[in-house]
Short mmCIF file of N, CA, C and O in Angstrom, two decimals:
data_model
loop_
_atom_site.label_atom_id
_atom_site.label_comp_id
_atom_site.label_asym_id
_atom_site.label_seq_id
_atom_site.Cartn_x
_atom_site.Cartn_y
_atom_site.Cartn_z
N MET A 906 41.09 18.24 103.28
CA MET A 906 39.25 18.30 104.11
C MET A 906 39.28 17.33 104.49
O MET A 906 39.59 16.14 104.26
N ASP A 907 39.00 17.42 105.95
CA ASP A 907 38.58 16.63 106.75
C ASP A 907 37.04 15.75 106.91
O ASP A 907 36.28 15.95 106.34
N LYS A 908 36.22 14.87 108.28
CA LYS A 908 35.86 14.33 108.19
C LYS A 908 34.15 16.13 108.34
O LYS A 908 33.12 15.69 107.48
N PHE A 909 34.79 16.60 108.82
CA PHE A 909 33.85 18.00 109.64
C PHE A 909 33.96 18.38 108.20
O PHE A 909 32.13 18.56 107.71
N ASP A 910 34.33 18.54 107.00
CA ASP A 910 33.84 19.46 105.74
C ASP A 910 33.14 18.66 105.19
O ASP A 910 32.78 19.27 103.81
N GLN A 911 33.92 17.66 105.20
CA GLN A 911 33.01 16.59 104.21
C GLN A 911 31.80 16.16 104.48
O GLN A 911 30.42 16.30 103.35
N ARG A 912 30.87 15.93 106.38
CA ARG A 912 30.00 16.34 105.98
C ARG A 912 29.00 17.09 105.99
O ARG A 912 28.02 17.69 105.44
N ILE A 913 29.91 18.70 105.86
CA ILE A 913 29.44 20.02 105.93
C ILE A 913 28.46 20.40 104.77
O ILE A 913 27.66 20.68 103.83
N LEU A 914 29.33 19.68 103.65
CA LEU A 914 29.64 19.28 102.05
C LEU A 914 28.07 19.11 102.18
O LEU A 914 27.54 18.99 100.78
N ALA A 915 28.22 17.56 102.19
CA ALA A 915 26.48 16.24 102.08
C ALA A 915 25.57 17.14 102.69
O ALA A 915 24.74 17.17 101.57
N LEU A 916 25.98 17.65 103.40
CA LEU A 916 24.68 18.86 104.31
C LEU A 916 23.77 20.09 103.30
O LEU A 916 22.89 20.61 103.04
N LEU A 917 25.19 21.00 102.73
CA LEU A 917 25.06 22.04 101.80
C LEU A 917 24.36 20.75 100.19
O LEU A 917 23.19 21.60 99.52
N ARG A 918 24.53 19.65 100.12
CA ARG A 918 24.09 19.29 98.39
C ARG A 918 22.75 19.03 98.45
O ARG A 918 21.98 19.01 98.17
N LYS A 919 22.64 18.52 100.25
CA LYS A 919 21.58 18.19 100.52
C LYS A 919 20.34 19.50 100.09
O LYS A 919 18.85 19.84 99.92
N ASN A 920 20.84 20.65 100.63
CA ASN A 920 19.67 21.47 100.97
C ASN A 920 21.00 22.81 101.45
O ASN A 920 21.69 23.15 102.35
N ALA A 921 21.03 23.37 100.28
CA ALA A 921 22.31 24.38 99.95
C ALA A 921 21.33 26.06 101.32
O ALA A 921 22.49 26.95 101.30
N ARG A 922 20.47 25.93 101.72
CA ARG A 922 19.44 26.87 102.44
C ARG A 922 19.56 26.36 104.09
O ARG A 922 19.38 27.41 104.50
N LEU A 923 19.88 25.64 104.14
CA LEU A 923 20.28 24.61 105.78
C LEU A 923 21.32 25.98 106.32
O LEU A 923 22.12 26.72 105.84
N SER A 924 20.31 26.22 107.64
CA SER A 924 21.62 27.85 108.49
C SER A 924 23.05 27.03 108.41
O SER A 924 22.99 25.95 109.15
N VAL A 925 24.06 28.05 109.13
CA VAL A 925 24.72 27.31 110.06
C VAL A 925 24.29 27.14 111.05
O VAL A 925 25.05 25.84 111.18
N THR A 926 23.68 27.71 112.11
CA THR A 926 23.30 27.19 113.06
C THR A 926 22.39 25.64 113.53
O THR A 926 23.27 25.20 113.61
N ALA A 927 22.33 25.15 112.14
CA ALA A 927 21.60 24.06 111.67
C ALA A 927 22.42 22.92 111.71
O ALA A 927 22.88 21.90 112.34
N ILE A 928 23.47 23.63 110.69
CA ILE A 928 25.20 22.89 110.49
C ILE A 928 25.56 22.50 111.51
O ILE A 928 26.25 21.39 112.06
N ALA A 929 25.54 23.67 111.73
CA ALA A 929 26.88 23.42 113.26
C ALA A 929 26.31 22.78 114.12
O ALA A 929 26.72 21.59 115.00
N ARG A 930 24.99 22.42 115.13
CA ARG A 930 24.25 21.48 115.44
C ARG A 930 24.69 20.41 114.71
O ARG A 930 24.96 19.52 115.35
N ASP A 931 24.34 19.99 113.55
CA ASP A 931 24.47 18.61 113.05
C ASP A 931 26.15 17.96 113.46
O ASP A 931 26.19 16.65 113.25
N VAL A 932 26.72 18.57 113.03
CA VAL A 932 28.35 18.73 112.78
C VAL A 932 29.24 17.69 114.06
O VAL A 932 30.46 18.42 113.99
N ASN A 933 28.15 18.86 115.24
CA ASN A 933 28.62 19.03 116.53
C ASN A 933 30.36 19.77 116.56
O ASN A 933 31.11 19.53 116.83
N LEU A 934 29.56 21.21 115.83
CA LEU A 934 30.96 22.53 115.85
C LEU A 934 29.67 23.60 116.24
O LEU A 934 28.65 23.35 116.05
N SER A 935 31.29 24.71 116.70
CA SER A 935 30.71 26.08 116.87
C SER A 935 29.57 26.95 115.18
O SER A 935 30.61 26.20 113.75
N ARG A 936 28.94 27.68 115.49
CA ARG A 936 28.38 28.55 114.26
C ARG A 936 29.66 29.00 113.78
O ARG A 936 30.21 28.91 112.94
N SER A 937 30.37 30.05 114.40
CA SER A 937 32.02 29.99 113.96
C SER A 937 32.84 29.27 113.08
O SER A 937 33.72 29.53 112.13
N ALA A 938 32.53 28.05 113.92
CA ALA A 938 33.87 27.45 113.24
C ALA A 938 32.89 26.80 111.82
O ALA A 938 34.04 26.81 110.43
N VAL A 939 32.12 26.36 112.18
CA VAL A 939 31.03 25.76 110.81
C VAL A 939 30.93 27.17 109.66
O VAL A 939 31.71 27.22 108.19
N SER A 940 30.99 28.11 109.75
CA SER A 940 31.19 29.22 108.92
C SER A 940 32.49 29.63 108.58
O SER A 940 33.07 30.13 107.09
N ASP A 941 33.55 29.77 109.07
CA ASP A 941 34.74 29.69 108.91
C ASP A 941 35.39 28.17 107.88
O ASP A 941 36.10 28.97 107.13
N ARG A 942 34.57 27.09 107.98
CA ARG A 942 34.81 25.81 107.15
C ARG A 942 35.01 26.71 105.82
O ARG A 942 34.59 26.19 104.80
N ILE A 943 32.75 26.85 105.88
CA ILE A 943 32.30 26.89 104.85
C ILE A 943 32.92 28.32 104.13
O ILE A 943 33.33 28.20 102.88
N ARG A 944 33.40 29.73 104.59
CA ARG A 944 34.20 30.53 104.07
C ARG A 944 35.41 29.45 103.51
O ARG A 944 35.75 29.86 101.85
N GLN A 945 35.82 28.59 103.85
CA GLN A 945 37.44 28.91 103.34
C GLN A 945 37.29 27.45 102.33
O GLN A 945 38.06 27.50 101.31
N LEU A 946 36.20 26.79 102.57
CA LEU A 946 35.93 26.04 101.20
C LEU A 946 35.47 26.05 99.80
O LEU A 946 35.39 25.85 99.12
N GLU A 947 34.04 27.82 100.20
CA GLU A 947 34.00 28.47 98.94
C GLU A 947 35.39 29.60 98.28
O GLU A 947 35.62 29.66 97.45
N THR A 948 36.02 30.06 99.25
CA THR A 948 37.91 30.75 98.78
C THR A 948 38.63 29.50 98.42
O THR A 948 38.98 29.62 96.94
N SER A 949 38.51 28.22 98.72
CA SER A 949 39.38 26.68 98.07
C SER A 949 39.32 26.99 96.87
O SER A 949 39.85 26.00 95.87
N GLY A 950 37.58 27.25 95.86
CA GLY A 950 36.92 26.33 95.15
C GLY A 950 36.00 25.23 95.45
O GLY A 950 35.42 24.89 94.23
N VAL A 951 36.71 24.96 96.69
CA VAL A 951 36.16 23.38 96.28
C VAL A 951 34.12 23.62 96.27
O VAL A 951 33.43 22.83 95.82
N ILE A 952 33.43 24.90 97.06
CA ILE A 952 32.09 25.15 97.07
C ILE A 952 32.27 26.41 95.56
O ILE A 952 33.24 27.60 96.01
N THR A 953 32.13 26.54 94.73
CA THR A 953 31.81 26.57 93.47
C THR A 953 30.24 27.89 93.29
O THR A 953 30.11 28.97 92.46
N GLY A 954 29.15 27.77 94.00
CA GLY A 954 28.22 28.03 94.27
C GLY A 954 27.48 27.44 94.17
O GLY A 954 27.03 26.47 95.21
N TYR A 955 25.71 27.80 94.45
CA TYR A 955 24.66 27.86 95.38
C TYR A 955 23.40 27.31 94.38
O TYR A 955 23.72 28.61 93.81
N HIS A 956 22.90 26.89 94.03
CA HIS A 956 21.71 27.11 93.01
C HIS A 956 20.61 26.73 93.97
O HIS A 956 20.41 25.53 93.99
N ALA A 957 19.56 27.11 92.56
CA ALA A 957 18.63 26.22 92.84
C ALA A 957 18.02 25.23 92.07
O ALA A 957 18.50 25.29 90.60
N GLN A 958 16.98 24.36 92.41
CA GLN A 958 16.70 23.49 91.37
C GLN A 958 15.71 23.77 91.85
O GLN A 958 14.39 23.51 92.53
N VAL A 959 15.23 23.81 90.14
CA VAL A 959 13.75 24.92 90.03
C VAL A 959 12.97 23.01 89.12
O VAL A 959 13.24 22.95 88.14
N ALA A 960 11.81 22.88 89.73
CA ALA A 960 10.64 21.65 88.87
C ALA A 960 10.30 22.51 88.04
O ALA A 960 9.63 23.48 87.69
N SER A 961 10.42 21.87 86.82
CA SER A 961 9.86 22.29 84.92
C SER A 961 8.63 21.43 85.56
O SER A 961 7.96 20.47 85.67
N PRO A 962 7.82 21.69 84.74
CA PRO A 962 6.21 20.98 84.68
C PRO A 962 5.91 20.05 84.37
O PRO A 962 5.35 19.02 83.97
N GLN A 963 6.60 18.90 83.29
CA GLN A 963 6.81 18.11 82.72
C GLN A 963 8.77 17.62 83.10
O GLN A 963 9.68 18.73 83.19
N LYS A 964 8.80 16.49 83.60
CA LYS A 964 10.06 16.07 83.67
C LYS A 964 11.31 16.31 82.57
O LYS A 964 10.59 15.69 81.47
N PRO A 965 11.86 16.75 82.35
CA PRO A 965 13.47 16.83 80.95
C PRO A 965 13.08 15.13 81.04
O PRO A 965 14.04 14.34 81.11
N VAL A 966 14.13 15.56 79.55
CA VAL A 966 14.49 14.43 78.46
C VAL A 966 15.72 13.65 78.58
O VAL A 966 16.44 15.45 78.11
N LYS A 967 16.25 12.94 79.42
CA LYS A 967 18.08 13.41 80.30
C LYS A 967 18.83 11.89 78.98
O LYS A 967 18.51 10.86 78.80
N ALA A 968 20.15 12.44 78.41
CA ALA A 968 20.64 11.86 77.60
C ALA A 968 22.12 12.39 77.54
O ALA A 968 22.66 13.93 78.12
N PHE A 969 22.89 11.52 77.66
CA PHE A 969 24.56 11.73 77.71
C PHE A 969 24.52 10.94 75.86
O PHE A 969 24.29 10.32 75.60
N LEU A 970 25.23 12.15 74.84
CA LEU A 970 25.79 12.00 73.78
C LEU A 970 27.66 11.87 73.92
O LEU A 970 27.78 12.11 74.60
N GLU A 971 27.98 10.55 73.23
CA GLU A 971 29.43 10.22 72.64
C GLU A 971 29.24 10.89 71.33
O GLU A 971 28.90 10.47 70.63
N LEU A 972 30.53 11.56 71.64
CA LEU A 972 31.32 12.09 70.45
C LEU A 972 31.94 11.84 70.16
O LEU A 972 33.07 11.60 70.76
N PHE A 973 32.28 11.58 68.17
CA PHE A 973 33.50 10.74 67.70
C PHE A 973 33.72 11.88 66.77
O PHE A 973 33.13 11.58 66.41
N TYR A 974 35.46 12.33 66.49
CA TYR A 974 35.45 13.46 65.64
C TYR A 974 36.81 13.55 65.08
O TYR A 974 36.95 13.64 64.32
N GLY A 975 37.62 12.33 65.81
CA GLY A 975 39.16 12.42 65.75
C GLY A 975 39.92 14.07 65.49
O GLY A 975 40.19 13.99 66.90
N GLU A 976 40.21 14.69 64.83
CA GLU A 976 41.34 14.98 64.62
C GLU A 976 40.58 16.57 65.06
O GLU A 976 42.45 17.63 65.06
N SER A 977 40.05 16.76 65.12
CA SER A 977 39.13 17.96 66.21
C SER A 977 39.49 17.96 67.05
O SER A 977 39.85 17.14 68.04
N ARG A 978 39.74 19.43 68.11
CA ARG A 978 40.12 19.55 69.83
C ARG A 978 38.60 20.22 70.10
O ARG A 978 37.85 20.28 69.58
N CYS A 979 38.82 19.71 71.52
CA CYS A 979 37.38 19.24 72.86
C CYS A 979 36.83 20.98 71.97
O CYS A 979 35.62 20.87 72.38
N GLU A 980 37.74 21.91 72.12
CA GLU A 980 37.34 22.79 72.74
C GLU A 980 36.51 23.68 72.00
O GLU A 980 35.21 25.13 72.39
N GLU A 981 36.53 23.31 70.52
CA GLU A 981 35.97 23.21 69.17
C GLU A 981 34.42 22.87 69.61
O GLU A 981 34.13 24.36 69.35
N PHE A 982 34.99 21.70 69.44
CA PHE A 982 33.06 21.38 69.89
C PHE A 982 32.84 22.10 71.26
O PHE A 982 31.24 21.90 70.63
N ALA A 983 33.31 22.27 72.46
CA ALA A 983 32.52 22.49 73.19
C ALA A 983 32.33 24.00 73.14
O ALA A 983 30.99 24.60 73.95
N GLU A 984 32.60 24.77 72.28
CA GLU A 984 31.82 26.10 72.20
C GLU A 984 31.31 26.15 70.91
O GLU A 984 30.43 27.33 71.67
N GLN A 985 30.74 25.37 70.16
CA GLN A 985 29.51 25.05 69.22
C GLN A 985 28.37 24.44 69.79
O GLN A 985 26.95 24.99 69.80
N MET A 986 28.59 24.09 71.21
CA MET A 986 27.85 23.19 72.15
C MET A 986 26.99 24.80 72.58
O MET A 986 26.04 24.26 73.37
N ARG A 987 27.68 24.91 73.15
CA ARG A 987 26.82 26.59 73.58
C ARG A 987 25.84 27.17 73.28
O ARG A 987 24.83 27.69 73.74
N ALA A 988 25.76 26.57 71.72
CA ALA A 988 24.58 27.27 71.10
C ALA A 988 23.01 26.31 71.26
O ALA A 988 21.98 26.54 71.32
N PHE A 989 23.51 25.81 72.71
CA PHE A 989 21.91 25.00 73.14
C PHE A 989 22.13 24.67 74.71
O PHE A 989 23.42 23.78 75.00
N PRO A 990 21.10 25.80 74.96
CA PRO A 990 20.62 25.30 76.35
C PRO A 990 20.83 24.36 77.34
O PRO A 990 20.80 23.95 78.14
N GLU A 991 20.43 23.45 76.42
CA GLU A 991 19.51 22.45 77.30
C GLU A 991 21.08 21.25 77.04
O GLU A 991 21.19 20.37 78.47
N ILE A 992 22.17 22.29 76.46
CA ILE A 992 23.29 21.01 77.19
C ILE A 992 23.87 21.90 78.15
O ILE A 992 24.23 22.72 78.66
N LYS A 993 23.91 20.60 78.99
CA LYS A 993 24.51 20.73 80.84
C LYS A 993 25.73 20.73 80.61
O LYS A 993 26.17 21.69 81.98
N ARG A 994 26.49 19.60 80.01
CA ARG A 994 27.50 19.20 80.44
C ARG A 994 28.18 19.35 78.99
O ARG A 994 27.70 18.28 78.61
N CYS A 995 29.69 19.39 79.08
CA CYS A 995 30.66 19.23 77.75
C CYS A 995 31.95 18.29 78.59
O CYS A 995 32.58 18.65 79.49
N SER A 996 32.14 17.23 78.52
CA SER A 996 33.28 16.72 78.92
C SER A 996 34.14 16.07 78.29
O SER A 996 34.57 14.96 77.26
N GLY A 997 35.45 16.01 77.86
CA GLY A 997 36.27 15.58 77.51
C GLY A 997 36.92 14.40 77.69
O GLY A 997 37.59 15.12 79.20
N ILE A 998 37.05 13.45 77.08
CA ILE A 998 37.67 11.65 77.68
C ILE A 998 38.35 11.06 77.37
O ILE A 998 39.31 10.96 76.46
N SER A 999 38.57 10.64 78.59
CA SER A 999 40.00 9.42 77.56
C SER A 999 39.25 8.33 77.08
O SER A 999 38.34 7.81 77.13
N GLY A 1000 39.46 7.38 75.75
CA GLY A 1000 39.73 6.41 75.62
C GLY A 1000 38.87 6.29 74.05
O GLY A 1000 39.85 7.70 73.50
N GLU A 1001 38.24 5.60 73.49
CA GLU A 1001 37.90 5.42 71.98
C GLU A 1001 37.00 6.89 72.27
O GLU A 1001 37.02 7.26 71.39
N THR A 1002 35.57 7.51 73.04
CA THR A 1002 35.28 8.28 72.94
C THR A 1002 35.88 10.31 72.26
O THR A 1002 36.73 10.06 73.81
N ASP A 1003 35.42 10.85 71.91
CA ASP A 1003 36.22 12.24 72.35
C ASP A 1003 35.33 12.73 73.00
O ASP A 1003 36.23 13.70 74.12
N MET A 1004 34.13 12.51 73.41
CA MET A 1004 33.59 13.70 73.74
C MET A 1004 32.57 13.36 74.90
O MET A 1004 31.69 12.35 73.64
N LEU A 1005 32.04 13.24 75.45
CA LEU A 1005 30.23 13.32 76.29
C LEU A 1005 30.05 14.26 76.81
O LEU A 1005 30.05 15.80 77.20
N VAL A 1006 28.49 14.70 76.01
CA VAL A 1006 27.83 15.62 76.50
C VAL A 1006 26.01 15.18 77.00
O VAL A 1006 25.95 13.91 76.42
N TYR A 1007 26.16 15.99 78.26
CA TYR A 1007 25.13 15.45 79.00
C TYR A 1007 23.68 16.32 78.66
O TYR A 1007 24.67 18.02 78.58
N ILE A 1008 22.76 16.04 78.15
CA ILE A 1008 21.55 17.04 78.20
C ILE A 1008 20.58 17.06 78.46
O ILE A 1008 19.65 15.47 79.15
N GLU A 1009 20.14 17.79 79.29
CA GLU A 1009 18.64 17.59 79.40
C GLU A 1009 17.32 18.46 78.49
O GLU A 1009 17.44 19.90 78.87
N ALA A 1010 17.14 17.93 77.70
CA ALA A 1010 15.57 18.42 76.64
C ALA A 1010 14.07 18.59 77.21
O ALA A 1010 14.21 17.76 77.81
N ASP A 1011 13.62 19.12 76.62
CA ASP A 1011 12.53 18.99 77.36
C ASP A 1011 10.64 18.18 76.63
O ASP A 1011 10.44 17.91 77.43
N SER A 1012 11.95 17.61 75.50
CA SER A 1012 10.52 16.72 74.95
C SER A 1012 11.73 15.21 73.90
O SER A 1012 12.80 15.52 74.27
N MET A 1013 11.82 14.70 73.50
CA MET A 1013 12.56 13.67 72.93
C MET A 1013 12.76 14.06 71.50
O MET A 1013 13.38 13.86 70.76
N GLU A 1014 11.36 15.21 71.04
CA GLU A 1014 11.63 15.57 69.48
C GLU A 1014 12.73 16.73 69.45
O GLU A 1014 13.78 16.57 69.11
N ARG A 1015 12.71 17.15 71.16
CA ARG A 1015 14.14 17.89 71.26
C ARG A 1015 15.43 17.61 71.29
O ARG A 1015 16.33 18.21 70.11
N LEU A 1016 15.30 17.24 72.31
CA LEU A 1016 16.73 15.78 71.96
C LEU A 1016 16.87 15.25 70.41
O LEU A 1016 18.10 15.77 70.13
N ILE A 1017 16.03 15.04 69.78
CA ILE A 1017 16.73 14.71 68.56
C ILE A 1017 17.08 15.98 67.50
O ILE A 1017 18.06 15.65 66.87
N GLU A 1018 16.29 16.71 68.01
CA GLU A 1018 16.72 17.95 66.71
C GLU A 1018 18.11 18.00 67.23
O GLU A 1018 18.97 18.83 66.69
N ILE A 1019 18.40 17.97 68.65
CA ILE A 1019 19.75 18.76 68.86
C ILE A 1019 21.18 17.94 68.44
O ILE A 1019 21.86 18.34 67.99
N ARG A 1020 20.80 16.07 68.57
CA ARG A 1020 21.46 15.49 67.73
C ARG A 1020 21.86 15.21 66.86
O ARG A 1020 22.90 14.91 66.66
N ALA A 1021 20.83 15.70 66.01
CA ALA A 1021 20.89 15.44 64.56
C ALA A 1021 21.81 16.88 64.65
O ALA A 1021 22.20 17.18 63.49
N ALA A 1022 21.62 18.11 64.94
CA ALA A 1022 22.20 19.04 64.56
C ALA A 1022 23.82 18.80 65.10
O ALA A 1022 24.60 19.16 63.84
N ILE A 1023 24.09 18.51 65.71
CA ILE A 1023 25.15 18.00 66.78
C ILE A 1023 26.33 17.00 65.48
O ILE A 1023 27.01 17.23 65.01
N GLU A 1024 25.27 16.19 64.20
CA GLU A 1024 25.55 15.27 63.91
C GLU A 1024 25.75 16.02 62.55
O GLU A 1024 26.93 15.45 61.59
N GLN A 1025 25.72 17.23 61.97
CA GLN A 1025 26.34 18.27 61.40
C GLN A 1025 27.01 18.76 61.23
O GLN A 1025 27.82 19.87 60.28
N TYR A 1026 27.76 18.61 62.48
CA TYR A 1026 28.84 19.57 62.22
C TYR A 1026 29.83 19.04 61.70
O TYR A 1026 30.11 18.23 61.11
N PRO A 1027 31.47 19.58 61.08
CA PRO A 1027 31.88 19.21 60.36
C PRO A 1027 32.82 18.57 61.05
O PRO A 1027 33.47 18.95 61.73
N LYS A 1028 33.86 17.16 60.64
CA LYS A 1028 34.26 16.52 61.48
C LYS A 1028 33.83 15.78 62.52
O LYS A 1028 34.60 14.73 62.80
N MET A 1029 32.75 15.82 62.47
CA MET A 1029 31.42 14.39 63.26
C MET A 1029 31.56 13.31 62.94
O MET A 1029 30.68 13.40 60.97
N GLN A 1030 32.22 12.16 63.02
CA GLN A 1030 32.75 10.90 62.73
C GLN A 1030 31.28 10.16 63.35
O GLN A 1030 30.26 9.44 62.29
N ARG A 1031 30.55 10.44 64.37
CA ARG A 1031 29.79 9.16 65.43
C ARG A 1031 29.28 9.85 66.11
O ARG A 1031 29.87 10.46 67.02
N VAL A 1032 27.46 9.96 66.46
CA VAL A 1032 27.59 10.09 67.97
C VAL A 1032 26.26 9.43 68.57
O VAL A 1032 25.96 8.22 67.41
N LYS A 1033 26.72 8.63 69.22
CA LYS A 1033 25.91 7.36 69.94
C LYS A 1033 25.21 7.99 71.78
O LYS A 1033 25.74 8.65 72.49
N THR A 1034 23.80 8.11 71.21
CA THR A 1034 23.10 8.87 72.75
C THR A 1034 22.85 6.92 73.54
O THR A 1034 22.63 6.27 73.18
N HIS A 1035 22.83 7.74 74.50
CA HIS A 1035 22.73 7.05 75.64
C HIS A 1035 21.70 7.85 76.69
O HIS A 1035 22.34 8.65 77.01
N MET A 1036 20.35 6.69 76.77
CA MET A 1036 19.56 7.50 77.67
C MET A 1036 19.74 7.71 79.12
O MET A 1036 19.25 5.95 79.05
N VAL A 1037 19.13 8.04 79.94
CA VAL A 1037 19.21 7.98 81.13
C VAL A 1037 17.54 7.61 81.39
O VAL A 1037 16.96 7.92 81.66
N MET A 1038 18.10 6.12 82.73
CA MET A 1038 16.10 5.65 82.81
C MET A 1038 16.06 5.86 84.42
O MET A 1038 15.09 6.24 84.68
N LYS A 1039 17.29 6.09 85.02
CA LYS A 1039 17.12 6.50 86.48
C LYS A 1039 18.35 7.51 86.95
O LYS A 1039 19.76 6.98 86.80
N GLU A 1040 18.36 7.85 88.08
CA GLU A 1040 19.42 8.30 88.97
C GLU A 1040 19.18 8.24 89.55
O GLU A 1040 17.89 8.36 91.05
N TRP A 1041 20.48 7.98 91.21
CA TRP A 1041 20.75 8.45 92.43
C TRP A 1041 21.80 9.53 92.53
O TRP A 1041 22.39 9.74 92.68
N ALA A 1042 20.74 10.69 93.68
CA ALA A 1042 21.53 11.30 93.97
C ALA A 1042 22.63 10.67 95.64
O ALA A 1042 22.13 10.35 95.80
N PHE A 1043 23.36 11.61 95.52
CA PHE A 1043 24.51 11.24 96.08
C PHE A 1043 24.62 12.92 97.35
O PHE A 1043 24.55 13.57 97.19
#
């Protein structure tokens, strides 16, 4: 991936609806070259989709949960997490923590409910919560 691909990706991250013409003008390439590059980024799996960011009436409560469960496998717990639409991402990570879970809940009460349900899973030893206070988009 060269500097043109990186710039195209940055522009698409900022606005996925940006026209090929506008991208071509910004990166100083032809429309066909930009179209080819975008198609190649999609085909190679670098671009996995385009999504709408929908504003909710209230800002969601965002948190990361560190899960500690010892002898079970990440896949088992990741599958159970699918029951909660508020859980946006589960990551098996290295170190003391077994899994990192990212949640966007409508309220603090809902976050507490989800956390309490996860704490009841068999073999769950401990759940540690980290509230998102501020975010920076790149």
